[in-house]
Amino acid sequence: MKVTTENIELINKRLEYLYDNFNINPLSEEVKIGDEDIFIDFPDEWDEDNCYYSVGDFLLYTEDMNNIQVIDNHSVIAGNIRQTIISVDEYYYDHLVPDLIFETDKYFLRIVKYPFLIGIIASRDGIYNENFGAYTCSDYKAIEIIYKTEERCEEYDIEFIKTCLYHIASKYGVPISIGEFRSWNDITDEENDYVITVSSSELIPYCRAMDYYIQGLSIEKEDIKYLHLYKIIEYFSPTVSKKTSYEQLNKRLDALQVVERDSEYLESIFKLTKQYEVSLKDKELANAVLNECIDIVSLFQFLPDKIQRTISKSCHFEVKKITTLSPTTIEAVKREVADILYATRNSIVHAKSNYILTGKECPEEDLGQLNEFMINLCECLFIWNGRQSKEYQLK
């Protein structure tokens, strides 16, 4: 789209509105018919070369300036466009993540640099200072949503944004989260120029544990990262135990049609209740998750080599033959892994107290590799959660 005789008056009118209401510097040269871009002269902006917006984008962004909204210091909405600031290491993002487009029936989402709506709000509200390296527009990267319907729900919008951010974090190993005004990232070197369209079927339903996951990825200290990832096990485990217990109880009750309701039958109900209570104890949380949600045979390779050898020795199998193990041995492996995860968690949490080593703890030098295992385990949990019926699916 270009500036034409039909749209030049509208473009100039909207520019004047930006000058009068958003502290944008007036252009030194008038917009001309045939121009393909509109320059926005943000105050105290160091990178003016990238402050040109296509005529089409300019008209889209300025569609409803009278009703522009700022939400929670991170988002701006005008018309059917929303821009939400994201916090991410721009160097890693540009080198590891291709251009992504997320599309559903309600949303069209992409990530943009020099977000127009964010920039004009920073300009209007004075959120810039060249002396301190805080620039109006170039400081920011943002999620941009184009709403396809009139329906708006902040809770659902944020869930969708976080779902997309989780997809990026898990797929490309780049910590990324919702940010806020006044962030600074250094942009250098070549950028990834691939474009990939992500359909809604590829997205995992959002749950709050995804926030723990992304926070965990952003932490450099391996012990603190481990605790964040272990929180995800603690988040899912009670629901996993409840689901397992309900299914066992339903099967037992189903049997009333064919067995006698005697003292032995009633005692079996009590036993199921006791098993459920035991499964909720801290020591059993990891075991419950590993038993019901995880294919340990597939994930075993991500454990530190030393732990693999220790488990193979205690459970009497060769590491290379992990795929041929009997169900009984696999159950024993799960128990060993669960004990190691729990003991490692305790050794970190109680490091400054009189903690007594059990011999199950992961050595400090192997924590980085154990976190790789935890990352994969957590991603499996998110997928498992997405497959559950609404009554068991956590948000």
Coordinates of C-alpha atoms in Angstrom, one line a residue:
M1 CA 0.0 0.0 0.0
K2 CA 1.2 3.5 -0.8
V3 CA 0.1 7.0 0.0
T4 CA -2.6 8.0 -2.5
T5 CA -5.0 10.8 -3.2
E6 CA -7.7 8.8 -1.4
N7 CA -5.8 8.2 1.9
I8 CA -3.3 11.1 2.2
E9 CA -5.8 13.3 4.0
L10 CA -6.6 10.6 6.6
I11 CA -2.9 9.9 7.1
N12 CA -2.1 13.6 7.7
K13 CA -5.1 13.8 10.1
R14 CA -3.8 10.9 12.1
L15 CA -0.3 12.2 12.2
E16 CA -1.6 15.5 13.6
Y17 CA -3.4 13.6 16.3
L18 CA -0.2 11.8 17.2
Y19 CA 1.7 15.2 17.3
D20 CA -1.0 16.7 19.5
N21 CA -1.7 13.8 21.9
F22 CA 1.4 11.5 22.0
N23 CA 4.3 13.9 22.0
I24 CA 5.5 12.7 18.6
N25 CA 7.8 15.2 16.8
P26 CA 6.1 16.7 13.7
L27 CA 7.8 15.6 10.4
S28 CA 10.1 18.1 8.8
E29 CA 8.9 17.0 5.4
E30 CA 5.3 16.4 4.4
V31 CA 4.0 13.0 3.4
K32 CA 3.8 12.7 -0.3
I33 CA 1.7 10.7 -2.7
G34 CA 3.6 7.5 -3.7
D35 CA 5.3 7.2 -0.3
E36 CA 5.4 3.6 1.0
D37 CA 6.4 4.3 4.6
I38 CA 5.5 6.7 7.3
F39 CA 8.3 8.0 9.6
I40 CA 7.4 8.4 13.3
D41 CA 9.8 10.8 15.0
F42 CA 9.8 9.4 18.5
P43 CA 11.5 11.8 21.0
D44 CA 15.0 10.8 22.2
E45 CA 15.1 7.8 19.8
W46 CA 18.6 6.7 18.8
D47 CA 17.6 4.3 16.0
E48 CA 15.5 6.4 13.7
D49 CA 16.3 4.3 10.7
N50 CA 13.9 1.6 12.0
C51 CA 11.1 4.0 12.9
Y52 CA 9.5 3.8 9.5
Y53 CA 6.1 1.9 9.3
S54 CA 4.4 0.8 6.1
V55 CA 1.3 2.8 5.1
G56 CA -0.8 -0.3 5.8
D57 CA 0.5 -0.8 9.3
F58 CA 0.3 2.9 10.1
L59 CA -3.4 3.0 9.2
L60 CA -4.0 -0.3 11.2
Y61 CA -2.2 1.0 14.3
T62 CA -3.9 4.4 14.3
E63 CA -7.4 3.1 13.7
D64 CA -8.8 3.9 17.1
M65 CA -6.4 6.3 18.9
N66 CA -9.3 7.9 20.8
N67 CA -9.8 4.7 22.8
I68 CA -6.3 3.5 23.2
Q69 CA -5.8 1.5 26.4
V70 CA -2.8 0.7 28.6
I71 CA -3.0 -2.6 30.6
D72 CA -0.8 -3.4 33.6
N73 CA 2.3 -1.6 32.4
H74 CA 2.9 -4.2 29.7
S75 CA 0.2 -4.0 27.0
V76 CA -1.4 -1.4 24.8
I77 CA -4.6 -1.9 22.8
A78 CA -5.9 0.2 20.0
G79 CA -8.7 -0.9 17.7
N80 CA -8.2 -4.6 17.0
I81 CA -4.5 -4.5 17.7
R82 CA -2.8 -5.4 21.0
Q83 CA 0.9 -5.1 21.7
T84 CA 2.4 -6.7 24.8
I85 CA 6.0 -6.1 25.8
I86 CA 8.1 -9.2 26.2
S87 CA 11.3 -9.7 28.1
V88 CA 13.9 -11.8 26.3
D89 CA 17.6 -11.8 25.6
E90 CA 17.4 -10.3 22.1
Y91 CA 20.8 -11.7 21.0
Y92 CA 19.7 -15.3 21.7
Y93 CA 16.2 -14.7 20.3
D94 CA 17.4 -13.4 17.0
H95 CA 19.9 -16.2 16.5
L96 CA 17.8 -19.1 17.7
V97 CA 14.2 -18.3 17.0
P98 CA 12.8 -17.9 13.5
D99 CA 10.0 -15.5 12.7
L100 CA 6.9 -17.2 14.1
I101 CA 3.2 -16.7 13.4
F102 CA 0.6 -18.1 15.7
E103 CA -2.9 -18.3 14.4
T104 CA -6.2 -19.5 15.8
D105 CA -9.9 -18.7 15.1
K106 CA -9.6 -15.7 17.4
Y107 CA -6.0 -14.5 17.1
F108 CA -3.3 -13.7 14.7
L109 CA -0.1 -13.3 16.7
R110 CA 3.5 -12.4 15.8
I111 CA 6.5 -10.9 17.6
V112 CA 7.6 -7.4 16.4
K113 CA 10.4 -5.1 17.0
Y114 CA 9.9 -1.3 17.3
P115 CA 6.3 -1.8 18.4
F116 CA 4.3 1.3 17.3
L117 CA 1.7 1.3 20.1
I118 CA 4.3 0.7 22.8
G119 CA 6.4 3.5 21.4
I120 CA 3.7 6.1 21.3
I121 CA 2.6 5.4 24.9
A122 CA 6.3 5.6 26.0
S123 CA 6.5 8.9 24.2
R124 CA 3.2 10.2 25.6
D125 CA 4.0 9.2 29.2
G126 CA 7.6 10.3 29.1
I127 CA 9.0 6.8 29.6
Y128 CA 12.4 7.6 28.0
N129 CA 15.6 9.3 28.8
E130 CA 18.5 9.3 26.3
N131 CA 21.0 10.1 29.0
F132 CA 20.2 6.8 30.8
G133 CA 19.9 4.7 27.6
A134 CA 16.1 4.4 27.9
Y135 CA 14.7 4.9 24.4
T136 CA 11.1 5.4 23.3
C137 CA 10.6 2.5 20.9
S138 CA 13.8 0.7 20.1
D139 CA 14.1 -0.6 23.7
Y140 CA 11.2 -2.9 23.1
K141 CA 10.1 -6.2 21.5
A142 CA 6.5 -7.1 21.7
I143 CA 3.9 -9.7 21.1
E144 CA 1.4 -8.3 18.5
I145 CA -2.1 -9.7 18.4
I146 CA -4.6 -8.9 15.7
Y147 CA -8.1 -9.8 17.0
K148 CA -10.2 -11.6 14.5
T149 CA -13.4 -11.2 16.4
E150 CA -15.0 -8.5 18.6
E151 CA -14.7 -10.8 21.6
R152 CA -12.2 -9.6 24.3
C153 CA -11.2 -11.3 27.5
E154 CA -8.0 -10.3 29.3
E155 CA -7.7 -13.6 31.1
Y156 CA -7.9 -15.6 27.9
D157 CA -5.7 -13.2 26.0
I158 CA -2.9 -13.5 28.6
E159 CA -3.3 -17.3 28.6
F160 CA -2.9 -17.4 24.9
I161 CA 0.2 -15.1 25.0
K162 CA 1.8 -17.2 27.7
T163 CA 1.0 -20.4 25.8
C164 CA 2.8 -19.0 22.8
L165 CA 5.7 -17.8 24.9
Y166 CA 6.0 -21.3 26.4
H167 CA 6.1 -22.8 22.9
I168 CA 9.0 -20.6 22.1
A169 CA 10.8 -21.3 25.4
S170 CA 10.4 -25.1 25.1
K171 CA 11.0 -25.3 21.4
Y172 CA 14.1 -23.1 21.1
G173 CA 15.5 -23.0 24.7
V174 CA 15.1 -19.2 25.0
P175 CA 13.7 -17.9 28.3
I176 CA 10.9 -15.4 27.3
S177 CA 8.2 -13.8 29.4
I178 CA 5.8 -10.9 29.5
G179 CA 7.9 -7.8 30.3
E180 CA 7.1 -4.1 31.1
F181 CA 7.9 -0.6 30.0
R182 CA 11.6 0.5 30.4
S183 CA 13.6 -2.6 29.4
W184 CA 16.8 -2.5 27.4
N185 CA 18.3 -5.2 25.1
D186 CA 21.4 -4.9 22.9
I187 CA 20.8 -6.0 19.3
T188 CA 23.8 -7.3 17.3
D189 CA 24.9 -9.5 14.4
E190 CA 22.8 -11.5 12.0
E191 CA 19.1 -12.4 12.6
N192 CA 17.3 -15.6 11.9
D193 CA 15.2 -15.0 8.8
Y194 CA 13.0 -18.1 8.7
V195 CA 9.2 -17.8 8.9
I196 CA 7.3 -20.6 10.6
T197 CA 3.5 -20.6 11.0
V198 CA 2.3 -22.3 14.2
S199 CA -1.3 -23.6 14.2
S200 CA -3.4 -23.8 17.3
S201 CA -3.2 -27.6 17.2
E202 CA 0.5 -27.3 18.0
L203 CA 0.0 -25.3 21.1
I204 CA -0.3 -26.8 24.5
P205 CA -3.1 -25.5 26.7
Y206 CA -1.9 -22.9 29.2
C207 CA -1.4 -23.7 32.9
R208 CA 0.2 -21.7 35.6
A209 CA 3.1 -24.1 35.9
M210 CA 4.4 -22.8 32.5
D211 CA 5.3 -19.6 34.3
Y212 CA 7.5 -21.7 36.7
Y213 CA 9.1 -23.4 33.7
I214 CA 10.0 -20.1 31.9
Q215 CA 11.3 -18.6 35.2
G216 CA 13.4 -21.7 35.7
L217 CA 15.0 -21.4 32.2
S218 CA 16.0 -17.9 32.9
I219 CA 17.9 -18.8 36.1
E220 CA 21.7 -19.4 35.7
K221 CA 22.4 -21.1 39.1
E222 CA 21.7 -24.7 38.6
D223 CA 20.4 -25.4 42.1
I224 CA 17.9 -22.6 42.1
K225 CA 16.8 -23.6 38.5
Y226 CA 16.3 -27.2 39.8
L227 CA 14.0 -26.0 42.6
H228 CA 11.9 -24.0 40.1
L229 CA 11.5 -27.1 37.9
Y230 CA 10.7 -29.3 40.9
K231 CA 7.9 -26.9 41.8
I232 CA 6.2 -28.1 38.6
I233 CA 6.2 -31.7 39.9
E234 CA 4.6 -30.4 43.1
Y235 CA 2.1 -28.5 41.1
F236 CA 0.8 -31.5 39.1
S237 CA 1.2 -34.3 41.7
P238 CA -1.9 -33.8 43.8
T239 CA -4.1 -33.9 40.7
V240 CA -2.3 -36.9 39.4
S241 CA -2.8 -38.7 42.7
K242 CA -6.5 -37.8 42.8
K243 CA -7.1 -38.9 39.2
T244 CA -5.4 -42.3 39.9
S245 CA -7.3 -42.8 43.1
Y246 CA -10.6 -41.9 41.6
E247 CA -10.1 -44.4 38.8
Q248 CA -9.1 -47.1 41.2
L249 CA -12.1 -46.3 43.3
N250 CA -14.5 -46.4 40.3
K251 CA -13.2 -49.8 39.3
R252 CA -13.8 -51.1 42.8
L253 CA -17.3 -49.7 42.9
D254 CA -18.0 -51.1 39.5
A255 CA -17.3 -54.5 41.0
L256 CA -20.3 -54.2 43.3
Q257 CA -22.3 -55.6 40.5
V258 CA -20.5 -58.9 40.6
V259 CA -19.0 -59.3 44.1
E260 CA -20.5 -59.4 47.6
R261 CA -20.4 -56.3 49.7
D262 CA -18.6 -57.9 52.7
S263 CA -16.0 -56.7 55.3
E264 CA -13.2 -57.6 53.0
Y265 CA -14.6 -55.5 50.2
L266 CA -15.2 -52.5 52.5
E267 CA -11.6 -52.9 53.9
S268 CA -10.3 -52.6 50.3
I269 CA -12.0 -49.2 50.1
F270 CA -10.2 -48.1 53.2
K271 CA -6.9 -49.2 51.7
L272 CA -7.4 -47.1 48.6
T273 CA -8.1 -44.1 50.8
K274 CA -4.9 -44.7 52.8
Q275 CA -2.9 -45.1 49.5
Y276 CA -4.2 -41.7 48.3
E277 CA -3.2 -40.1 51.6
V278 CA 0.3 -41.5 51.3
S279 CA 0.6 -40.4 47.7
L280 CA 0.1 -36.7 48.9
K281 CA 3.2 -36.8 51.1
D282 CA 6.2 -34.8 49.9
K283 CA 8.3 -38.0 49.5
E284 CA 5.7 -39.5 47.1
L285 CA 5.0 -36.5 44.8
A286 CA 7.7 -37.3 42.2
N287 CA 6.8 -41.0 42.3
A288 CA 3.2 -40.3 41.6
V289 CA 4.0 -38.1 38.6
L290 CA 6.6 -40.6 37.2
N291 CA 4.2 -43.5 37.5
E292 CA 1.3 -41.9 35.8
C293 CA 2.5 -39.2 33.4
I294 CA 6.0 -40.1 32.2
D295 CA 7.6 -42.6 29.9
I296 CA 10.8 -43.1 31.9
V297 CA 12.3 -45.4 29.2
S298 CA 12.4 -42.4 26.8
L299 CA 13.6 -39.9 29.3
F300 CA 16.2 -42.1 31.0
Q301 CA 18.9 -41.0 28.5
F302 CA 18.7 -37.4 29.8
L303 CA 19.7 -38.3 33.3
P304 CA 23.4 -37.7 34.2
D305 CA 25.6 -40.6 33.2
K306 CA 26.6 -41.3 36.9
I307 CA 22.9 -41.6 37.9
Q308 CA 22.1 -43.8 34.9
R309 CA 24.9 -46.2 36.0
T310 CA 23.8 -46.1 39.7
I311 CA 20.2 -47.0 38.8
S312 CA 21.2 -49.7 36.3
K313 CA 23.3 -51.3 39.0
S314 CA 20.6 -51.2 41.7
C315 CA 17.9 -52.4 39.4
H316 CA 20.1 -55.0 37.7
F317 CA 20.1 -54.1 34.0
E318 CA 22.4 -52.6 31.4
V319 CA 21.8 -49.0 30.4
K320 CA 21.8 -49.8 26.7
K321 CA 19.0 -52.3 27.3
I322 CA 16.7 -49.9 28.9
T323 CA 14.0 -50.4 26.2
T324 CA 13.8 -54.1 26.9
L325 CA 13.0 -53.9 30.6
S326 CA 10.0 -55.7 32.2
P327 CA 7.2 -53.6 33.7
T328 CA 8.4 -54.6 37.2
T329 CA 11.9 -53.3 36.6
I330 CA 10.6 -50.1 35.0
E331 CA 8.5 -49.5 38.1
A332 CA 11.7 -50.0 40.2
V333 CA 13.5 -47.5 37.9
K334 CA 10.8 -44.9 38.4
R335 CA 11.0 -45.3 42.2
E336 CA 14.8 -44.9 42.1
V337 CA 14.5 -41.7 39.9
A338 CA 11.8 -40.3 42.2
D339 CA 13.9 -40.9 45.3
I340 CA 16.9 -39.1 43.6
L341 CA 14.7 -36.1 42.6
Y342 CA 13.3 -35.8 46.1
A343 CA 16.6 -36.2 47.9
T344 CA 18.2 -33.7 45.6
R345 CA 15.4 -31.2 46.3
N346 CA 15.9 -31.7 50.0
S347 CA 19.6 -31.3 49.9
I348 CA 19.2 -27.9 48.2
V349 CA 16.4 -26.6 50.3
H350 CA 18.0 -27.7 53.6
A351 CA 21.6 -27.0 52.6
K352 CA 22.2 -24.6 55.5
S353 CA 20.6 -26.8 58.1
N354 CA 21.6 -30.1 59.6
Y355 CA 20.7 -32.1 56.5
I356 CA 21.9 -35.7 56.5
L357 CA 22.8 -37.1 53.1
T358 CA 20.9 -40.2 52.1
G359 CA 23.2 -41.2 49.2
K360 CA 20.5 -40.5 46.6
E361 CA 21.4 -36.9 46.0
C362 CA 22.6 -35.8 42.6
P363 CA 26.2 -34.6 42.8
E364 CA 26.5 -30.8 42.4
E365 CA 28.6 -31.1 39.3
D366 CA 25.8 -33.1 37.6
L367 CA 23.0 -30.7 38.4
G368 CA 23.2 -29.1 35.0
Q369 CA 22.5 -32.4 33.3
L370 CA 19.8 -33.3 35.8
N371 CA 18.1 -30.0 34.9
E372 CA 18.1 -31.1 31.3
F373 CA 16.2 -34.2 32.5
M374 CA 13.8 -32.0 34.5
I375 CA 13.2 -29.7 31.5
N376 CA 12.1 -32.7 29.4
L377 CA 10.1 -34.2 32.2
C378 CA 8.2 -30.9 32.7
E379 CA 7.4 -30.6 29.0
C380 CA 6.0 -34.1 29.1
L381 CA 3.8 -33.0 32.1
F382 CA 2.5 -30.0 30.1
I383 CA 1.5 -32.3 27.2
W384 CA 0.0 -34.8 29.7
N385 CA -2.1 -32.0 31.2
G386 CA -3.3 -30.9 27.8
R387 CA -4.7 -34.4 27.1
Q388 CA -6.8 -34.5 30.3
S389 CA -10.5 -33.9 30.5
K390 CA -11.6 -30.6 32.0
E391 CA -12.1 -32.0 35.4
Y392 CA -8.5 -32.9 35.7
Q393 CA -6.8 -30.4 33.5
L394 CA -4.9 -27.8 35.6
K395 CA -4.9 -24.1 34.6

